[in-house]
Protein backbone atom coordinates (compact mmCIF):
# COMPACT_ATOMS: atom_id res chain seq x y z
CA UNK A 1 0.00 0.00 0.00
CA UNK A 2 1.38 3.43 -0.91
CA UNK A 3 1.83 6.02 1.82
CA UNK A 4 -0.56 8.42 0.08
CA UNK A 5 -3.33 5.88 -0.52
CA UNK A 6 -6.37 5.74 1.69
CA UNK A 7 -7.55 2.71 3.57
CA UNK A 8 -10.96 2.04 5.02
CA UNK A 9 -11.31 0.36 8.38
CA UNK A 10 -14.74 -0.80 9.51
CA UNK A 11 -16.05 -3.01 12.24
CA UNK A 12 -18.11 -5.86 10.81
CA UNK A 13 -20.32 -8.66 12.11
CA UNK A 14 -20.28 -12.21 10.76
CA UNK A 15 -23.57 -14.12 10.58
CA UNK A 16 -24.07 -17.84 10.02
CA UNK A 17 -26.23 -20.66 11.35
CA UNK A 18 -24.33 -23.54 12.91
CA UNK A 19 -25.62 -27.12 12.79
CA UNK A 20 -27.07 -29.39 15.42
CA UNK A 21 -25.07 -32.59 15.75
CA UNK A 22 -26.63 -35.84 16.90
CA UNK A 23 -24.20 -38.55 18.01
CA UNK A 24 -24.67 -42.10 19.20
CA UNK A 25 -21.90 -44.42 20.27
CA UNK A 26 -21.29 -47.70 22.02
CA UNK A 27 -18.33 -49.61 23.32
CA UNK A 28 -17.91 -53.24 24.28
CA UNK A 29 -15.19 -54.88 26.37
CA UNK A 30 -14.50 -58.11 24.49
CA UNK A 31 -12.05 -59.16 27.21
CA UNK A 32 -10.04 -57.31 29.91
CA UNK A 33 -7.49 -56.06 27.35
CA UNK A 34 -9.66 -55.36 24.28
CA UNK A 35 -12.37 -52.74 23.71
CA UNK A 36 -14.47 -52.35 20.54
CA UNK A 37 -16.21 -49.06 19.68
CA UNK A 38 -18.78 -47.87 17.15
CA UNK A 39 -20.18 -44.37 16.70
CA UNK A 40 -22.47 -42.60 14.25
CA UNK A 41 -23.39 -38.97 13.79
CA UNK A 42 -25.90 -36.85 11.91
CA UNK A 43 -25.05 -33.17 11.37
CA UNK A 44 -27.79 -30.76 10.27
CA UNK A 45 -25.65 -28.61 7.96
CA UNK A 46 -28.78 -27.70 5.98
CA UNK A 47 -29.37 -24.84 8.44
CA UNK A 48 -26.33 -23.06 6.95
CA UNK A 49 -27.78 -21.34 3.89
CA UNK A 50 -25.36 -18.40 3.76
CA UNK A 51 -22.44 -16.80 5.56
CA UNK A 52 -22.92 -13.05 5.69
CA UNK A 53 -20.60 -10.19 6.63
CA UNK A 54 -22.23 -6.82 7.38
CA UNK A 55 -21.14 -3.45 8.69
CA UNK A 56 -21.34 -3.73 12.49
CA UNK A 57 -24.71 -2.60 13.81
CA UNK A 58 -26.45 -2.96 10.46
CA UNK A 59 -28.57 -5.93 9.42
CA UNK A 60 -27.29 -8.62 7.10
CA UNK A 61 -30.29 -9.00 4.80
CA UNK A 62 -30.33 -10.15 1.19
CA UNK A 63 -33.23 -10.97 -1.10
CA UNK A 64 -33.93 -14.52 -2.37
CA UNK A 65 -31.84 -13.82 -5.50
CA UNK A 66 -28.87 -12.56 -3.45
CA UNK A 67 -29.39 -8.82 -3.94
CA UNK A 68 -28.69 -6.58 -0.96
CA UNK A 69 -31.93 -5.57 0.73
CA UNK A 70 -32.60 -1.85 1.33
CA UNK A 71 -31.04 -0.49 4.55
CA UNK A 72 -28.80 -3.54 4.81
CA UNK A 73 -25.10 -3.31 5.63
CA UNK A 74 -24.03 -6.38 3.63
CA UNK A 75 -20.36 -6.41 2.68
CA UNK A 76 -20.29 -10.03 1.49
CA UNK A 77 -22.86 -12.84 1.43
CA UNK A 78 -21.52 -16.30 0.59
CA UNK A 79 -24.13 -18.83 -0.50
CA UNK A 80 -23.62 -22.29 1.00
CA UNK A 81 -26.92 -24.24 0.89
CA UNK A 82 -25.22 -27.15 2.63
CA UNK A 83 -26.74 -30.63 2.92
CA UNK A 84 -26.97 -32.67 6.11
CA UNK A 85 -24.13 -35.14 6.64
CA UNK A 86 -23.78 -38.57 8.21
CA UNK A 87 -20.77 -40.41 9.51
CA UNK A 88 -19.89 -43.75 11.04
CA UNK A 89 -16.72 -44.84 12.81
CA UNK A 90 -15.43 -48.10 14.26
CA UNK A 91 -12.42 -48.56 16.49
CA UNK A 92 -10.53 -50.95 18.69
CA UNK A 93 -8.19 -50.53 21.65
CA UNK A 94 -5.79 -53.12 22.99
CA UNK A 95 -3.97 -52.74 26.30
CA UNK A 96 -0.62 -54.50 25.85
CA UNK A 97 0.19 -53.51 29.45
CA UNK A 98 -2.15 -51.89 31.96
CA UNK A 99 -0.39 -48.56 31.28
CA UNK A 100 -0.03 -48.86 27.47
CA UNK A 101 -3.00 -48.73 25.09
CA UNK A 102 -2.69 -49.20 21.32
CA UNK A 103 -5.70 -48.07 19.27
CA UNK A 104 -6.95 -47.83 15.71
CA UNK A 105 -10.05 -46.81 13.85
CA UNK A 106 -11.79 -46.45 10.52
CA UNK A 107 -14.48 -43.94 9.58
CA UNK A 108 -16.64 -42.72 6.72
CA UNK A 109 -18.42 -39.36 6.38
CA UNK A 110 -20.51 -37.71 3.67
CA UNK A 111 -19.88 -34.14 2.46
CA UNK A 112 -22.03 -31.06 3.15
CA UNK A 113 -21.39 -28.82 0.14
CA UNK A 114 -23.55 -29.46 -2.94
CA UNK A 115 -21.90 -29.26 -6.38
CA UNK A 116 -23.51 -25.86 -6.99
CA UNK A 117 -21.78 -24.14 -4.03
CA UNK A 118 -18.65 -26.27 -3.59
CA UNK A 119 -15.95 -23.74 -2.74
CA UNK A 120 -12.29 -24.46 -3.53
CA UNK A 121 -11.27 -23.06 -0.12
CA UNK A 122 -13.28 -25.76 1.71
CA UNK A 123 -12.09 -29.35 1.86
CA UNK A 124 -15.49 -31.01 1.67
CA UNK A 125 -16.81 -34.25 0.30
CA UNK A 126 -17.31 -37.87 1.16
CA UNK A 127 -14.22 -39.22 2.86
CA UNK A 128 -12.70 -42.11 4.76
CA UNK A 129 -10.39 -41.79 7.74
CA UNK A 130 -7.84 -44.28 9.05
CA UNK A 131 -6.32 -43.65 12.46
CA UNK A 132 -3.91 -45.39 14.81
CA UNK A 133 -1.96 -44.45 17.89
CA UNK A 134 -0.87 -45.18 21.43
CA UNK A 135 -1.59 -43.83 24.89
CA UNK A 136 0.71 -44.23 27.85
CA UNK A 137 -0.40 -43.70 31.46
CA UNK A 138 2.22 -41.74 33.39
CA UNK A 139 0.22 -41.88 36.63
CA UNK A 140 -3.50 -42.16 37.39
CA UNK A 141 -5.34 -39.42 35.46
CA UNK A 142 -2.22 -38.34 33.52
CA UNK A 143 -1.54 -39.69 30.03
CA UNK A 144 0.62 -39.03 27.01
CA UNK A 145 -0.92 -39.96 23.67
CA UNK A 146 0.19 -39.84 20.07
CA UNK A 147 -1.91 -40.66 17.03
CA UNK A 148 -1.94 -40.31 13.27
CA UNK A 149 -5.08 -39.91 11.16
CA UNK A 150 -5.10 -40.12 7.38
CA UNK A 151 -8.13 -38.45 5.82
CA UNK A 152 -8.82 -39.39 2.20
CA UNK A 153 -11.43 -37.44 0.26
CA UNK A 154 -13.11 -39.04 -2.75
CA UNK A 155 -12.63 -37.19 -6.05
CA UNK A 156 -15.43 -34.76 -6.91
CA UNK A 157 -16.22 -33.43 -10.35
CA UNK A 158 -18.60 -30.47 -10.39
CA UNK A 159 -17.44 -29.09 -13.73
CA UNK A 160 -20.19 -26.87 -15.15
CA UNK A 161 -22.30 -27.16 -11.98
CA UNK A 162 -20.91 -24.30 -9.86
CA UNK A 163 -23.28 -21.39 -9.26
CA UNK A 164 -20.80 -19.31 -7.25
CA UNK A 165 -19.95 -17.04 -10.20
CA UNK A 166 -23.32 -17.20 -12.00
CA UNK A 167 -24.19 -13.95 -13.85
CA UNK A 168 -27.60 -13.77 -12.10
CA UNK A 169 -25.92 -13.62 -8.67
CA UNK A 170 -25.45 -10.22 -7.00
CA UNK A 171 -21.92 -8.87 -6.69
CA UNK A 172 -21.88 -9.22 -2.87
CA UNK A 173 -22.77 -12.90 -3.26
CA UNK A 174 -20.68 -13.82 -6.31
CA UNK A 175 -17.48 -15.80 -5.75
CA UNK A 176 -14.86 -17.33 -8.00
CA UNK A 177 -16.21 -20.31 -9.97
CA UNK A 178 -15.77 -23.44 -7.87
CA UNK A 179 -16.27 -25.87 -10.77
CA UNK A 180 -13.68 -28.49 -11.57
CA UNK A 181 -12.25 -31.80 -10.39
CSV table of C-alpha atoms in Angstrom, one decimal:
chain,number,residue,atom,x,y,z
A,1,UNK,CA,0.0,0.0,0.0
A,2,UNK,CA,1.4,3.4,-0.9
A,3,UNK,CA,1.8,6.0,1.8
A,4,UNK,CA,-0.6,8.4,0.1
A,5,UNK,CA,-3.3,5.9,-0.5
A,6,UNK,CA,-6.4,5.7,1.7
A,7,UNK,CA,-7.6,2.7,3.6
A,8,UNK,CA,-11.0,2.0,5.0
A,9,UNK,CA,-11.3,0.4,8.4
A,10,UNK,CA,-14.7,-0.8,9.5
A,11,UNK,CA,-16.0,-3.0,12.2
A,12,UNK,CA,-18.1,-5.9,10.8
A,13,UNK,CA,-20.3,-8.7,12.1
A,14,UNK,CA,-20.3,-12.2,10.8
A,15,UNK,CA,-23.6,-14.1,10.6
A,16,UNK,CA,-24.1,-17.8,10.0
A,17,UNK,CA,-26.2,-20.7,11.4
A,18,UNK,CA,-24.3,-23.5,12.9
A,19,UNK,CA,-25.6,-27.1,12.8
A,20,UNK,CA,-27.1,-29.4,15.4
A,21,UNK,CA,-25.1,-32.6,15.8
A,22,UNK,CA,-26.6,-35.8,16.9
A,23,UNK,CA,-24.2,-38.6,18.0
A,24,UNK,CA,-24.7,-42.1,19.2
A,25,UNK,CA,-21.9,-44.4,20.3
A,26,UNK,CA,-21.3,-47.7,22.0
A,27,UNK,CA,-18.3,-49.6,23.3
A,28,UNK,CA,-17.9,-53.2,24.3
A,29,UNK,CA,-15.2,-54.9,26.4
A,30,UNK,CA,-14.5,-58.1,24.5
A,31,UNK,CA,-12.0,-59.2,27.2
A,32,UNK,CA,-10.0,-57.3,29.9
A,33,UNK,CA,-7.5,-56.1,27.4
A,34,UNK,CA,-9.7,-55.4,24.3
A,35,UNK,CA,-12.4,-52.7,23.7
A,36,UNK,CA,-14.5,-52.4,20.5
A,37,UNK,CA,-16.2,-49.1,19.7
A,38,UNK,CA,-18.8,-47.9,17.1
A,39,UNK,CA,-20.2,-44.4,16.7
A,40,UNK,CA,-22.5,-42.6,14.3
A,41,UNK,CA,-23.4,-39.0,13.8
A,42,UNK,CA,-25.9,-36.8,11.9
A,43,UNK,CA,-25.0,-33.2,11.4
A,44,UNK,CA,-27.8,-30.8,10.3
A,45,UNK,CA,-25.6,-28.6,8.0
A,46,UNK,CA,-28.8,-27.7,6.0
A,47,UNK,CA,-29.4,-24.8,8.4
A,48,UNK,CA,-26.3,-23.1,7.0
A,49,UNK,CA,-27.8,-21.3,3.9
A,50,UNK,CA,-25.4,-18.4,3.8
A,51,UNK,CA,-22.4,-16.8,5.6
A,52,UNK,CA,-22.9,-13.1,5.7
A,53,UNK,CA,-20.6,-10.2,6.6
A,54,UNK,CA,-22.2,-6.8,7.4
A,55,UNK,CA,-21.1,-3.5,8.7
A,56,UNK,CA,-21.3,-3.7,12.5
A,57,UNK,CA,-24.7,-2.6,13.8
A,58,UNK,CA,-26.5,-3.0,10.5
A,59,UNK,CA,-28.6,-5.9,9.4
A,60,UNK,CA,-27.3,-8.6,7.1
A,61,UNK,CA,-30.3,-9.0,4.8
A,62,UNK,CA,-30.3,-10.2,1.2
A,63,UNK,CA,-33.2,-11.0,-1.1
A,64,UNK,CA,-33.9,-14.5,-2.4
A,65,UNK,CA,-31.8,-13.8,-5.5
A,66,UNK,CA,-28.9,-12.6,-3.5
A,67,UNK,CA,-29.4,-8.8,-3.9
A,68,UNK,CA,-28.7,-6.6,-1.0
A,69,UNK,CA,-31.9,-5.6,0.7
A,70,UNK,CA,-32.6,-1.8,1.3
A,71,UNK,CA,-31.0,-0.5,4.5
A,72,UNK,CA,-28.8,-3.5,4.8
A,73,UNK,CA,-25.1,-3.3,5.6
A,74,UNK,CA,-24.0,-6.4,3.6
A,75,UNK,CA,-20.4,-6.4,2.7
A,76,UNK,CA,-20.3,-10.0,1.5
A,77,UNK,CA,-22.9,-12.8,1.4
A,78,UNK,CA,-21.5,-16.3,0.6
A,79,UNK,CA,-24.1,-18.8,-0.5
A,80,UNK,CA,-23.6,-22.3,1.0
A,81,UNK,CA,-26.9,-24.2,0.9
A,82,UNK,CA,-25.2,-27.1,2.6
A,83,UNK,CA,-26.7,-30.6,2.9
A,84,UNK,CA,-27.0,-32.7,6.1
A,85,UNK,CA,-24.1,-35.1,6.6
A,86,UNK,CA,-23.8,-38.6,8.2
A,87,UNK,CA,-20.8,-40.4,9.5
A,88,UNK,CA,-19.9,-43.8,11.0
A,89,UNK,CA,-16.7,-44.8,12.8
A,90,UNK,CA,-15.4,-48.1,14.3
A,91,UNK,CA,-12.4,-48.6,16.5
A,92,UNK,CA,-10.5,-50.9,18.7
A,93,UNK,CA,-8.2,-50.5,21.7
A,94,UNK,CA,-5.8,-53.1,23.0
A,95,UNK,CA,-4.0,-52.7,26.3
A,96,UNK,CA,-0.6,-54.5,25.9
A,97,UNK,CA,0.2,-53.5,29.4
A,98,UNK,CA,-2.1,-51.9,32.0
A,99,UNK,CA,-0.4,-48.6,31.3
A,100,UNK,CA,0.0,-48.9,27.5
A,101,UNK,CA,-3.0,-48.7,25.1
A,102,UNK,CA,-2.7,-49.2,21.3
A,103,UNK,CA,-5.7,-48.1,19.3
A,104,UNK,CA,-6.9,-47.8,15.7
A,105,UNK,CA,-10.1,-46.8,13.9
A,106,UNK,CA,-11.8,-46.5,10.5
A,107,UNK,CA,-14.5,-43.9,9.6
A,108,UNK,CA,-16.6,-42.7,6.7
A,109,UNK,CA,-18.4,-39.4,6.4
A,110,UNK,CA,-20.5,-37.7,3.7
A,111,UNK,CA,-19.9,-34.1,2.5
A,112,UNK,CA,-22.0,-31.1,3.2
A,113,UNK,CA,-21.4,-28.8,0.1
A,114,UNK,CA,-23.5,-29.5,-2.9
A,115,UNK,CA,-21.9,-29.3,-6.4
A,116,UNK,CA,-23.5,-25.9,-7.0
A,117,UNK,CA,-21.8,-24.1,-4.0
A,118,UNK,CA,-18.6,-26.3,-3.6
A,119,UNK,CA,-16.0,-23.7,-2.7
A,120,UNK,CA,-12.3,-24.5,-3.5
A,121,UNK,CA,-11.3,-23.1,-0.1
A,122,UNK,CA,-13.3,-25.8,1.7
A,123,UNK,CA,-12.1,-29.4,1.9
A,124,UNK,CA,-15.5,-31.0,1.7
A,125,UNK,CA,-16.8,-34.3,0.3
A,126,UNK,CA,-17.3,-37.9,1.2
A,127,UNK,CA,-14.2,-39.2,2.9
A,128,UNK,CA,-12.7,-42.1,4.8
A,129,UNK,CA,-10.4,-41.8,7.7
A,130,UNK,CA,-7.8,-44.3,9.1
A,131,UNK,CA,-6.3,-43.6,12.5
A,132,UNK,CA,-3.9,-45.4,14.8
A,133,UNK,CA,-2.0,-44.4,17.9
A,134,UNK,CA,-0.9,-45.2,21.4
A,135,UNK,CA,-1.6,-43.8,24.9
A,136,UNK,CA,0.7,-44.2,27.9
A,137,UNK,CA,-0.4,-43.7,31.5
A,138,UNK,CA,2.2,-41.7,33.4
A,139,UNK,CA,0.2,-41.9,36.6
A,140,UNK,CA,-3.5,-42.2,37.4
A,141,UNK,CA,-5.3,-39.4,35.5
A,142,UNK,CA,-2.2,-38.3,33.5
A,143,UNK,CA,-1.5,-39.7,30.0
A,144,UNK,CA,0.6,-39.0,27.0
A,145,UNK,CA,-0.9,-40.0,23.7
A,146,UNK,CA,0.2,-39.8,20.1
A,147,UNK,CA,-1.9,-40.7,17.0
A,148,UNK,CA,-1.9,-40.3,13.3
A,149,UNK,CA,-5.1,-39.9,11.2
A,150,UNK,CA,-5.1,-40.1,7.4
A,151,UNK,CA,-8.1,-38.4,5.8
A,152,UNK,CA,-8.8,-39.4,2.2
A,153,UNK,CA,-11.4,-37.4,0.3
A,154,UNK,CA,-13.1,-39.0,-2.7
A,155,UNK,CA,-12.6,-37.2,-6.1
A,156,UNK,CA,-15.4,-34.8,-6.9
A,157,UNK,CA,-16.2,-33.4,-10.3
A,158,UNK,CA,-18.6,-30.5,-10.4
A,159,UNK,CA,-17.4,-29.1,-13.7
A,160,UNK,CA,-20.2,-26.9,-15.2
A,161,UNK,CA,-22.3,-27.2,-12.0
A,162,UNK,CA,-20.9,-24.3,-9.9
A,163,UNK,CA,-23.3,-21.4,-9.3
A,164,UNK,CA,-20.8,-19.3,-7.3
A,165,UNK,CA,-20.0,-17.0,-10.2
A,166,UNK,CA,-23.3,-17.2,-12.0
A,167,UNK,CA,-24.2,-13.9,-13.8
A,168,UNK,CA,-27.6,-13.8,-12.1
A,169,UNK,CA,-25.9,-13.6,-8.7
A,170,UNK,CA,-25.4,-10.2,-7.0
A,171,UNK,CA,-21.9,-8.9,-6.7
A,172,UNK,CA,-21.9,-9.2,-2.9
A,173,UNK,CA,-22.8,-12.9,-3.3
A,174,UNK,CA,-20.7,-13.8,-6.3
A,175,UNK,CA,-17.5,-15.8,-5.8
A,176,UNK,CA,-14.9,-17.3,-8.0
A,177,UNK,CA,-16.2,-20.3,-10.0
A,178,UNK,CA,-15.8,-23.4,-7.9
A,179,UNK,CA,-16.3,-25.9,-10.8
A,180,UNK,CA,-13.7,-28.5,-11.6
A,181,UNK,CA,-12.2,-31.8,-10.4
